[in-house]
Amino acid sequence: MENSSPRPLAIIKVGETFDALRDRRGDFEHWMADGLGNTRLPVVVLDPRRGDALPSPDQISGAIVSGSHAMVSHRAPWSEATGRWLAQLVAHGTPVLGICFGHQLLADALGGEAGDHPGGMEIGTVEVELRPEAADDALMAGLPARFEAHVVHRQSALQLPEGAVRLAGNAFEPTQAFRIGDQAWGLQFHPEFDAEIMRGYVDHLGDDLRGQGLDPAALRDRVAPTALAAGLLGRFARIAEAHDALATATAG
């Protein structure tokens, strides 16, 4: 008899938040797991930086790649290896969600380019605008044309892979979301952040922001709830559940 236990949803931890914020609120993997909501899938956290083995595409129901204070363009060996693994997942049709660094790594690994944004840092609560291509997208369909999201990034997906579909952007960042294949998405914004976490980033980076000519107090005041963006984690969990159910039925 085939084992009908659901395959895990893997959170790929490639960074951590600031110590003071982690002490109060936990780390990236905790915020993402909370955002998934009530999923029937077991959740596992793997960290390729410490040598955790990344599973074959048919061993997991999906993967979420976290943000990081590292940079894709630095070409760290663990980052390059994770990128090659993401390409395997996409080729297999395993659902993937890359967030911030994960978004940039997904684009880079599939033949695009990640690097420094020419405008510097984007940070705070910003408006994201959907493109028409999002109307029938499995992850983003049904969202309003404009919604609020939390961002903090210096690098971007400067060029998307061939065949990728740009789903959302704004005046600063033209690619806030994209899809490659049928079940792999990159989000430049952070659905796992809440308002307290976003304010924590603004506070921690205050000196850097002032050096860029930005006003941390104004950015802090602009921070607001982003329920629609946050809901994308739960939507991705449903996609991973459906993928797992189909794979189990096919195997049976």
PDB file of C-alpha atoms in Angstrom:
ATOM      1  CA  MET A   1       0.000   0.000   0.000  1.00  0.00           C
ATOM      2  CA  GLU A   2       1.271   3.490  -0.856  1.00  0.00           C
ATOM      3  CA  ASN A   3       2.108   5.827   2.006  1.00  0.00           C
ATOM      4  CA  SER A   4      -0.633   8.466   1.897  1.00  0.00           C
ATOM      5  CA  SER A   5       0.984  10.806   4.441  1.00  0.00           C
ATOM      6  CA  PRO A   6       1.288  14.305   3.032  1.00  0.00           C
ATOM      7  CA  ARG A   7       4.716  15.354   1.893  1.00  0.00           C
ATOM      8  CA  PRO A   8       6.213  18.269   3.802  1.00  0.00           C
ATOM      9  CA  LEU A   9       6.198  21.886   2.762  1.00  0.00           C
ATOM     10  CA  ALA A  10       9.814  23.047   3.027  1.00  0.00           C
ATOM     11  CA  ILE A  11      10.815  26.475   4.310  1.00  0.00           C
ATOM     12  CA  ILE A  12      14.315  27.164   3.021  1.00  0.00           C
ATOM     13  CA  LYS A  13      15.954  29.462   5.540  1.00  0.00           C
ATOM     14  CA  VAL A  14      18.716  31.484   3.886  1.00  0.00           C
ATOM     15  CA  GLY A  15      18.967  34.341   6.370  1.00  0.00           C
ATOM     16  CA  GLU A  16      17.886  35.691   9.708  1.00  0.00           C
ATOM     17  CA  THR A  17      16.524  38.938  11.013  1.00  0.00           C
ATOM     18  CA  PHE A  18      18.244  41.361  13.375  1.00  0.00           C
ATOM     19  CA  ASP A  19      19.026  40.007  16.839  1.00  0.00           C
ATOM     20  CA  ALA A  20      16.827  42.456  18.735  1.00  0.00           C
ATOM     21  CA  LEU A  21      13.832  41.740  16.522  1.00  0.00           C
ATOM     22  CA  ARG A  22      14.411  37.991  16.656  1.00  0.00           C
ATOM     23  CA  ASP A  23      14.504  38.083  20.450  1.00  0.00           C
ATOM     24  CA  ARG A  24      11.043  39.695  20.489  1.00  0.00           C
ATOM     25  CA  ARG A  25       9.307  38.094  17.544  1.00  0.00           C
ATOM     26  CA  GLY A  26      11.182  35.015  16.318  1.00  0.00           C
ATOM     27  CA  ASP A  27      12.761  34.680  12.902  1.00  0.00           C
ATOM     28  CA  PHE A  28      11.831  34.472   9.219  1.00  0.00           C
ATOM     29  CA  GLU A  29      10.813  30.827   9.351  1.00  0.00           C
ATOM     30  CA  HIS A  30       8.439  31.444  12.271  1.00  0.00           C
ATOM     31  CA  TRP A  31       6.733  34.345  10.508  1.00  0.00           C
ATOM     32  CA  MET A  32       6.318  32.335   7.304  1.00  0.00           C
ATOM     33  CA  ALA A  33       5.009  29.248   9.100  1.00  0.00           C
ATOM     34  CA  ASP A  34       2.484  31.385  10.984  1.00  0.00           C
ATOM     35  CA  GLY A  35       1.361  32.946   7.714  1.00  0.00           C
ATOM     36  CA  LEU A  36       0.594  29.569   6.152  1.00  0.00           C
ATOM     37  CA  GLY A  37      -2.380  29.225   8.456  1.00  0.00           C
ATOM     38  CA  ASN A  38      -4.086  25.918   9.108  1.00  0.00           C
ATOM     39  CA  THR A  39      -2.421  23.610   6.602  1.00  0.00           C
ATOM     40  CA  ARG A  40      -2.560  19.819   6.651  1.00  0.00           C
ATOM     41  CA  LEU A  41       1.028  19.708   5.395  1.00  0.00           C
ATOM     42  CA  PRO A  42       3.888  19.172   7.822  1.00  0.00           C
ATOM     43  CA  VAL A  43       6.329  22.065   7.672  1.00  0.00           C
ATOM     44  CA  VAL A  44      10.094  21.506   7.731  1.00  0.00           C
ATOM     45  CA  VAL A  45      12.807  24.147   7.934  1.00  0.00           C
ATOM     46  CA  LEU A  46      16.045  23.533   6.039  1.00  0.00           C
ATOM     47  CA  ASP A  47      19.107  25.779   6.017  1.00  0.00           C
ATOM     48  CA  PRO A  48      21.539  25.171   3.138  1.00  0.00           C
ATOM     49  CA  ARG A  49      24.060  27.530   4.742  1.00  0.00           C
ATOM     50  CA  ARG A  50      24.636  25.010   7.515  1.00  0.00           C
ATOM     51  CA  GLY A  51      24.778  22.084   5.093  1.00  0.00           C
ATOM     52  CA  ASP A  52      21.192  20.832   5.257  1.00  0.00           C
ATOM     53  CA  ALA A  53      20.462  18.562   2.298  1.00  0.00           C
ATOM     54  CA  LEU A  54      17.780  19.876  -0.034  1.00  0.00           C
ATOM     55  CA  PRO A  55      15.252  17.154  -0.944  1.00  0.00           C
ATOM     56  CA  SER A  56      14.461  15.897  -4.409  1.00  0.00           C
ATOM     57  CA  PRO A  57      11.451  17.593  -6.022  1.00  0.00           C
ATOM     58  CA  ASP A  58       9.151  14.600  -5.539  1.00  0.00           C
ATOM     59  CA  GLN A  59       9.820  14.444  -1.775  1.00  0.00           C
ATOM     60  CA  ILE A  60       8.118  17.746  -0.928  1.00  0.00           C
ATOM     61  CA  SER A  61       4.771  19.374  -1.626  1.00  0.00           C
ATOM     62  CA  GLY A  62       6.359  22.773  -2.180  1.00  0.00           C
ATOM     63  CA  ALA A  63       9.126  25.123  -1.055  1.00  0.00           C
ATOM     64  CA  ILE A  64       9.281  28.676   0.270  1.00  0.00           C
ATOM     65  CA  VAL A  65      12.657  30.429   0.110  1.00  0.00           C
ATOM     66  CA  SER A  66      13.097  33.146   2.722  1.00  0.00           C
ATOM     67  CA  GLY A  67      14.617  36.554   2.535  1.00  0.00           C
ATOM     68  CA  SER A  68      18.206  37.180   3.573  1.00  0.00           C
ATOM     69  CA  HIS A  69      20.587  39.997   4.364  1.00  0.00           C
ATOM     70  CA  ALA A  70      22.956  38.272   1.910  1.00  0.00           C
ATOM     71  CA  MET A  71      23.059  39.297  -1.743  1.00  0.00           C
ATOM     72  CA  VAL A  72      22.417  36.976  -4.698  1.00  0.00           C
ATOM     73  CA  SER A  73      25.096  38.789  -6.713  1.00  0.00           C
ATOM     74  CA  HIS A  74      27.776  37.769  -4.206  1.00  0.00           C
ATOM     75  CA  ARG A  75      27.517  34.209  -5.562  1.00  0.00           C
ATOM     76  CA  ALA A  76      28.022  32.388  -2.267  1.00  0.00           C
ATOM     77  CA  PRO A  77      28.374  28.623  -2.854  1.00  0.00           C
ATOM     78  CA  TRP A  78      25.289  27.810  -0.770  1.00  0.00           C
ATOM     79  CA  SER A  79      23.284  30.393  -2.744  1.00  0.00           C
ATOM     80  CA  GLU A  80      24.396  29.041  -6.108  1.00  0.00           C
ATOM     81  CA  ALA A  81      23.587  25.471  -5.026  1.00  0.00           C
ATOM     82  CA  THR A  82      20.148  26.535  -3.795  1.00  0.00           C
ATOM     83  CA  GLY A  83      19.520  28.251  -7.113  1.00  0.00           C
ATOM     84  CA  ARG A  84      20.331  25.072  -9.034  1.00  0.00           C
ATOM     85  CA  TRP A  85      17.924  23.190  -6.762  1.00  0.00           C
ATOM     86  CA  LEU A  86      15.179  25.725  -7.431  1.00  0.00           C
ATOM     87  CA  ALA A  87      15.622  25.178 -11.165  1.00  0.00           C
ATOM     88  CA  GLN A  88      15.055  21.462 -10.575  1.00  0.00           C
ATOM     89  CA  LEU A  89      11.849  22.162  -8.648  1.00  0.00           C
ATOM     90  CA  VAL A  90      10.534  24.398 -11.418  1.00  0.00           C
ATOM     91  CA  ALA A  91      11.339  21.778 -14.065  1.00  0.00           C
ATOM     92  CA  HIS A  92       9.503  19.151 -12.001  1.00  0.00           C
ATOM     93  CA  GLY A  93       6.442  21.363 -11.413  1.00  0.00           C
ATOM     94  CA  THR A  94       6.882  21.475  -7.639  1.00  0.00           C
ATOM     95  CA  PRO A  95       5.330  24.686  -6.222  1.00  0.00           C
ATOM     96  CA  VAL A  96       7.906  27.329  -5.274  1.00  0.00           C
ATOM     97  CA  LEU A  97       7.531  30.686  -3.555  1.00  0.00           C
ATOM     98  CA  GLY A  98      10.613  32.910  -3.365  1.00  0.00           C
ATOM     99  CA  ILE A  99      10.442  35.924  -1.045  1.00  0.00           C
ATOM    100  CA  CYS A 100      12.773  38.932  -1.480  1.00  0.00           C
ATOM    101  CA  PHE A 101      16.200  37.210  -1.691  1.00  0.00           C
ATOM    102  CA  GLY A 102      14.311  34.061  -2.711  1.00  0.00           C
ATOM    103  CA  HIS A 103      12.524  36.034  -5.445  1.00  0.00           C
ATOM    104  CA  GLN A 104      15.816  37.345  -6.789  1.00  0.00           C
ATOM    105  CA  LEU A 105      17.493  33.932  -6.546  1.00  0.00           C
ATOM    106  CA  LEU A 106      14.637  32.276  -8.440  1.00  0.00           C
ATOM    107  CA  ALA A 107      14.935  34.808 -11.254  1.00  0.00           C
ATOM    108  CA  ASP A 108      18.719  34.478 -11.372  1.00  0.00           C
ATOM    109  CA  ALA A 109      18.706  30.669 -11.267  1.00  0.00           C
ATOM    110  CA  LEU A 110      16.324  30.403 -14.227  1.00  0.00           C
ATOM    111  CA  GLY A 111      18.402  32.655 -16.479  1.00  0.00           C
ATOM    112  CA  GLY A 112      17.494  36.164 -15.341  1.00  0.00           C
ATOM    113  CA  GLU A 113      19.687  38.600 -13.440  1.00  0.00           C
ATOM    114  CA  ALA A 114      19.737  39.860  -9.859  1.00  0.00           C
ATOM    115  CA  GLY A 115      21.731  42.878  -8.725  1.00  0.00           C
ATOM    116  CA  ASP A 116      21.703  46.259  -7.028  1.00  0.00           C
ATOM    117  CA  HIS A 117      18.621  48.349  -7.666  1.00  0.00           C
ATOM    118  CA  PRO A 118      19.701  51.599  -9.343  1.00  0.00           C
ATOM    119  CA  GLY A 119      17.430  53.574  -7.017  1.00  0.00           C
ATOM    120  CA  GLY A 120      18.928  52.174  -3.820  1.00  0.00           C
ATOM    121  CA  MET A 121      16.775  50.832  -1.009  1.00  0.00           C
ATOM    122  CA  GLU A 122      13.008  50.434  -1.074  1.00  0.00           C
ATOM    123  CA  ILE A 123      11.592  50.108   2.420  1.00  0.00           C
ATOM    124  CA  GLY A 124       8.317  50.444   4.262  1.00  0.00           C
ATOM    125  CA  THR A 125       4.692  49.906   3.336  1.00  0.00           C
ATOM    126  CA  VAL A 126       4.205  50.537  -0.373  1.00  0.00           C
ATOM    127  CA  GLU A 127       1.459  50.191  -2.933  1.00  0.00           C
ATOM    128  CA  VAL A 128       1.746  47.280  -5.342  1.00  0.00           C
ATOM    129  CA  GLU A 129      -0.149  47.327  -8.629  1.00  0.00           C
ATOM    130  CA  LEU A 130      -1.247  44.150 -10.368  1.00  0.00           C
ATOM    131  CA  ARG A 131      -0.665  43.714 -14.068  1.00  0.00           C
ATOM    132  CA  PRO A 132      -3.395  42.264 -16.313  1.00  0.00           C
ATOM    133  CA  GLU A 133      -1.484  38.975 -16.429  1.00  0.00           C
ATOM    134  CA  ALA A 134      -2.315  38.409 -12.746  1.00  0.00           C
ATOM    135  CA  ALA A 135      -6.040  38.098 -13.448  1.00  0.00           C
ATOM    136  CA  ASP A 136      -5.885  34.349 -14.064  1.00  0.00           C
ATOM    137  CA  ASP A 137      -2.795  33.577 -11.986  1.00  0.00           C
ATOM    138  CA  ALA A 138      -3.233  30.734  -9.496  1.00  0.00           C
ATOM    139  CA  LEU A 139      -1.616  32.681  -6.653  1.00  0.00           C
ATOM    140  CA  MET A 140      -2.750  36.260  -7.270  1.00  0.00           C
ATOM    141  CA  ALA A 141      -6.101  36.053  -9.041  1.00  0.00           C
ATOM    142  CA  GLY A 142      -8.858  37.921  -7.235  1.00  0.00           C
ATOM    143  CA  LEU A 143      -6.645  40.482  -5.539  1.00  0.00           C
ATOM    144  CA  PRO A 144      -7.613  44.118  -6.071  1.00  0.00           C
ATOM    145  CA  ALA A 145      -5.742  46.091  -8.704  1.00  0.00           C
ATOM    146  CA  ARG A 146      -3.740  47.826  -5.974  1.00  0.00           C
ATOM    147  CA  PHE A 147      -2.845  46.627  -2.500  1.00  0.00           C
ATOM    148  CA  GLU A 148      -0.358  47.445   0.259  1.00  0.00           C
ATOM    149  CA  ALA A 149       2.741  45.373   0.988  1.00  0.00           C
ATOM    150  CA  HIS A 150       5.854  45.595   3.172  1.00  0.00           C
ATOM    151  CA  VAL A 151       9.240  45.858   1.457  1.00  0.00           C
ATOM    152  CA  VAL A 152      12.908  46.118   2.344  1.00  0.00           C
ATOM    153  CA  HIS A 153      15.496  45.451  -0.352  1.00  0.00           C
ATOM    154  CA  ARG A 154      18.615  46.849  -1.994  1.00  0.00           C
ATOM    155  CA  GLN A 155      18.806  44.288  -4.791  1.00  0.00           C
ATOM    156  CA  SER A 156      16.147  43.319  -7.322  1.00  0.00           C
ATOM    157  CA  ALA A 157      15.371  40.920 -10.126  1.00  0.00           C
ATOM    158  CA  LEU A 158      16.809  43.262 -12.757  1.00  0.00           C
ATOM    159  CA  GLN A 159      15.976  40.898 -15.603  1.00  0.00           C
ATOM    160  CA  LEU A 160      13.421  38.094 -15.610  1.00  0.00           C
ATOM    161  CA  PRO A 161      14.091  34.692 -17.159  1.00  0.00           C
ATOM    162  CA  GLU A 162      12.830  33.952 -20.633  1.00  0.00           C
ATOM    163  CA  GLY A 163       9.181  32.936 -20.431  1.00  0.00           C
ATOM    164  CA  ALA A 164       8.591  34.511 -17.012  1.00  0.00           C
ATOM    165  CA  VAL A 165       5.379  36.474 -16.498  1.00  0.00           C
ATOM    166  CA  ARG A 166       5.532  39.773 -14.632  1.00  0.00           C
ATOM    167  CA  LEU A 167       2.513  39.931 -12.309  1.00  0.00           C
ATOM    168  CA  ALA A 168       2.904  43.105 -10.248  1.00  0.00           C
ATOM    169  CA  GLY A 169       5.086  46.152  -9.753  1.00  0.00           C
ATOM    170  CA  ASN A 170       5.165  49.782  -8.703  1.00  0.00           C
ATOM    171  CA  ALA A 171       6.922  52.989  -9.659  1.00  0.00           C
ATOM    172  CA  PHE A 172      10.118  52.068  -7.790  1.00  0.00           C
ATOM    173  CA  GLU A 173      10.232  48.324  -8.469  1.00  0.00           C
ATOM    174  CA  PRO A 174       8.744  47.129 -11.764  1.00  0.00           C
ATOM    175  CA  THR A 175       8.866  43.478 -10.699  1.00  0.00           C
ATOM    176  CA  GLN A 176       7.213  43.081  -7.317  1.00  0.00           C
ATOM    177  CA  ALA A 177       5.928  39.646  -8.380  1.00  0.00           C
ATOM    178  CA  PHE A 178       6.471  37.214 -11.236  1.00  0.00           C
ATOM    179  CA  ARG A 179       5.696  33.633 -12.205  1.00  0.00           C
ATOM    180  CA  ILE A 180       7.922  31.183 -14.029  1.00  0.00           C
ATOM    181  CA  GLY A 181       6.304  28.004 -15.297  1.00  0.00           C
ATOM    182  CA  ASP A 182       2.925  27.129 -13.836  1.00  0.00           C
ATOM    183  CA  GLN A 183       3.717  26.859 -10.125  1.00  0.00           C
ATOM    184  CA  ALA A 184       6.746  28.978  -9.218  1.00  0.00           C
ATOM    185  CA  TRP A 185       6.461  32.569  -7.990  1.00  0.00           C
ATOM    186  CA  GLY A 186       8.771  35.304  -6.813  1.00  0.00           C
ATOM    187  CA  LEU A 187       7.599  38.083  -4.501  1.00  0.00           C
ATOM    188  CA  GLN A 188       9.909  41.028  -3.928  1.00  0.00           C
ATOM    189  CA  PHE A 189       7.708  42.161  -1.034  1.00  0.00           C
ATOM    190  CA  HIS A 190       7.379  40.402   2.326  1.00  0.00           C
ATOM    191  CA  PRO A 191       4.004  38.730   2.961  1.00  0.00           C
ATOM    192  CA  GLU A 192       5.399  37.361   6.244  1.00  0.00           C
ATOM    193  CA  PHE A 193       6.031  40.838   7.751  1.00  0.00           C
ATOM    194  CA  ASP A 194       3.448  42.505   9.941  1.00  0.00           C
ATOM    195  CA  ALA A 195       3.421  46.192  10.893  1.00  0.00           C
ATOM    196  CA  GLU A 196       5.533  45.714  14.022  1.00  0.00           C
ATOM    197  CA  ILE A 197       8.204  43.833  12.083  1.00  0.00           C
ATOM    198  CA  MET A 198       8.216  46.439   9.326  1.00  0.00           C
ATOM    199  CA  ARG A 199       8.667  49.239  11.850  1.00  0.00           C
ATOM    200  CA  GLY A 200      11.499  47.251  13.415  1.00  0.00           C
ATOM    201  CA  TYR A 201      13.334  47.259  10.085  1.00  0.00           C
ATOM    202  CA  VAL A 202      12.814  50.981   9.596  1.00  0.00           C
ATOM    203  CA  ASP A 203      14.110  51.664  13.115  1.00  0.00           C
ATOM    204  CA  HIS A 204      17.162  49.414  12.729  1.00  0.00           C
ATOM    205  CA  LEU A 205      18.135  50.892   9.372  1.00  0.00           C
ATOM    206  CA  GLY A 206      17.496  54.517  10.341  1.00  0.00           C
ATOM    207  CA  ASP A 207      21.079  55.722   9.802  1.00  0.00           C
ATOM    208  CA  ASP A 208      21.286  54.034   6.394  1.00  0.00           C
ATOM    209  CA  LEU A 209      17.987  55.579   5.389  1.00  0.00           C
ATOM    210  CA  ARG A 210      19.024  59.081   6.416  1.00  0.00           C
ATOM    211  CA  GLY A 211      22.236  58.587   4.439  1.00  0.00           C
ATOM    212  CA  GLN A 212      20.104  57.839   1.378  1.00  0.00           C
ATOM    213  CA  GLY A 213      18.088  61.006   1.942  1.00  0.00           C
ATOM    214  CA  LEU A 214      15.037  59.202   3.331  1.00  0.00           C
ATOM    215  CA  ASP A 215      13.054  60.142   6.427  1.00  0.00           C
ATOM    216  CA  PRO A 216      12.749  57.196   8.834  1.00  0.00           C
ATOM    217  CA  ALA A 217      10.007  58.901  10.862  1.00  0.00           C
ATOM    218  CA  ALA A 218       7.875  59.440   7.772  1.00  0.00           C
ATOM    219  CA  LEU A 219       8.468  55.871   6.620  1.00  0.00           C
ATOM    220  CA  ARG A 220       7.525  54.608  10.068  1.00  0.00           C
ATOM    221  CA  ASP A 221       4.319  56.644  10.068  1.00  0.00           C
ATOM    222  CA  ARG A 222       3.418  55.203   6.660  1.00  0.00           C
ATOM    223  CA  VAL A 223       3.563  51.582   7.912  1.00  0.00           C
ATOM    224  CA  ALA A 224       0.111  49.986   7.850  1.00  0.00           C
ATOM    225  CA  PRO A 225      -1.471  46.518   7.963  1.00  0.00           C
ATOM    226  CA  THR A 226      -1.085  44.488   4.772  1.00  0.00           C
ATOM    227  CA  ALA A 227      -3.654  41.727   5.105  1.00  0.00           C
ATOM    228  CA  LEU A 228      -3.998  41.078   1.370  1.00  0.00           C
ATOM    229  CA  ALA A 229      -0.264  40.608   0.872  1.00  0.00           C
ATOM    230  CA  ALA A 230      -0.072  38.442   3.999  1.00  0.00           C
ATOM    231  CA  GLY A 231      -2.823  36.206   2.639  1.00  0.00           C
ATOM    232  CA  LEU A 232      -0.584  35.045  -0.201  1.00  0.00           C
ATOM    233  CA  LEU A 233       1.186  32.649   2.167  1.00  0.00           C
ATOM    234  CA  GLY A 234      -2.078  30.850   2.882  1.00  0.00           C
ATOM    235  CA  ARG A 235      -2.895  30.823  -0.839  1.00  0.00           C
ATOM    236  CA  PHE A 236       0.469  29.204  -1.525  1.00  0.00           C
ATOM    237  CA  ALA A 237      -0.223  26.574   1.142  1.00  0.00           C
ATOM    238  CA  ARG A 238      -3.448  25.662  -0.700  1.00  0.00           C
ATOM    239  CA  ILE A 239      -1.487  25.321  -3.963  1.00  0.00           C
ATOM    240  CA  ALA A 240       1.040  23.039  -2.272  1.00  0.00           C
ATOM    241  CA  GLU A 241      -1.770  20.969  -0.732  1.00  0.00           C
ATOM    242  CA  ALA A 242      -3.395  20.532  -4.135  1.00  0.00           C
ATOM    243  CA  HIS A 243      -0.065  19.520  -5.667  1.00  0.00           C
ATOM    244  CA  ASP A 244       0.479  16.957  -2.929  1.00  0.00           C
ATOM    245  CA  ALA A 245      -3.041  15.552  -3.304  1.00  0.00           C
ATOM    246  CA  LEU A 246      -2.631  15.184  -7.066  1.00  0.00           C
ATOM    247  CA  ALA A 247       0.752  13.510  -6.715  1.00  0.00           C
ATOM    248  CA  THR A 248      -0.645  11.092  -4.114  1.00  0.00           C
ATOM    249  CA  ALA A 249      -3.635  10.229  -6.304  1.00  0.00           C
ATOM    250  CA  THR A 250      -1.384   9.679  -9.316  1.00  0.00           C
ATOM    251  CA  ALA A 251       0.981   7.466  -7.318  1.00  0.00           C
ATOM    252  CA  GLY A 252      -1.965   5.443  -6.016  1.00  0.00           C
TER     253      GLY A 252
END
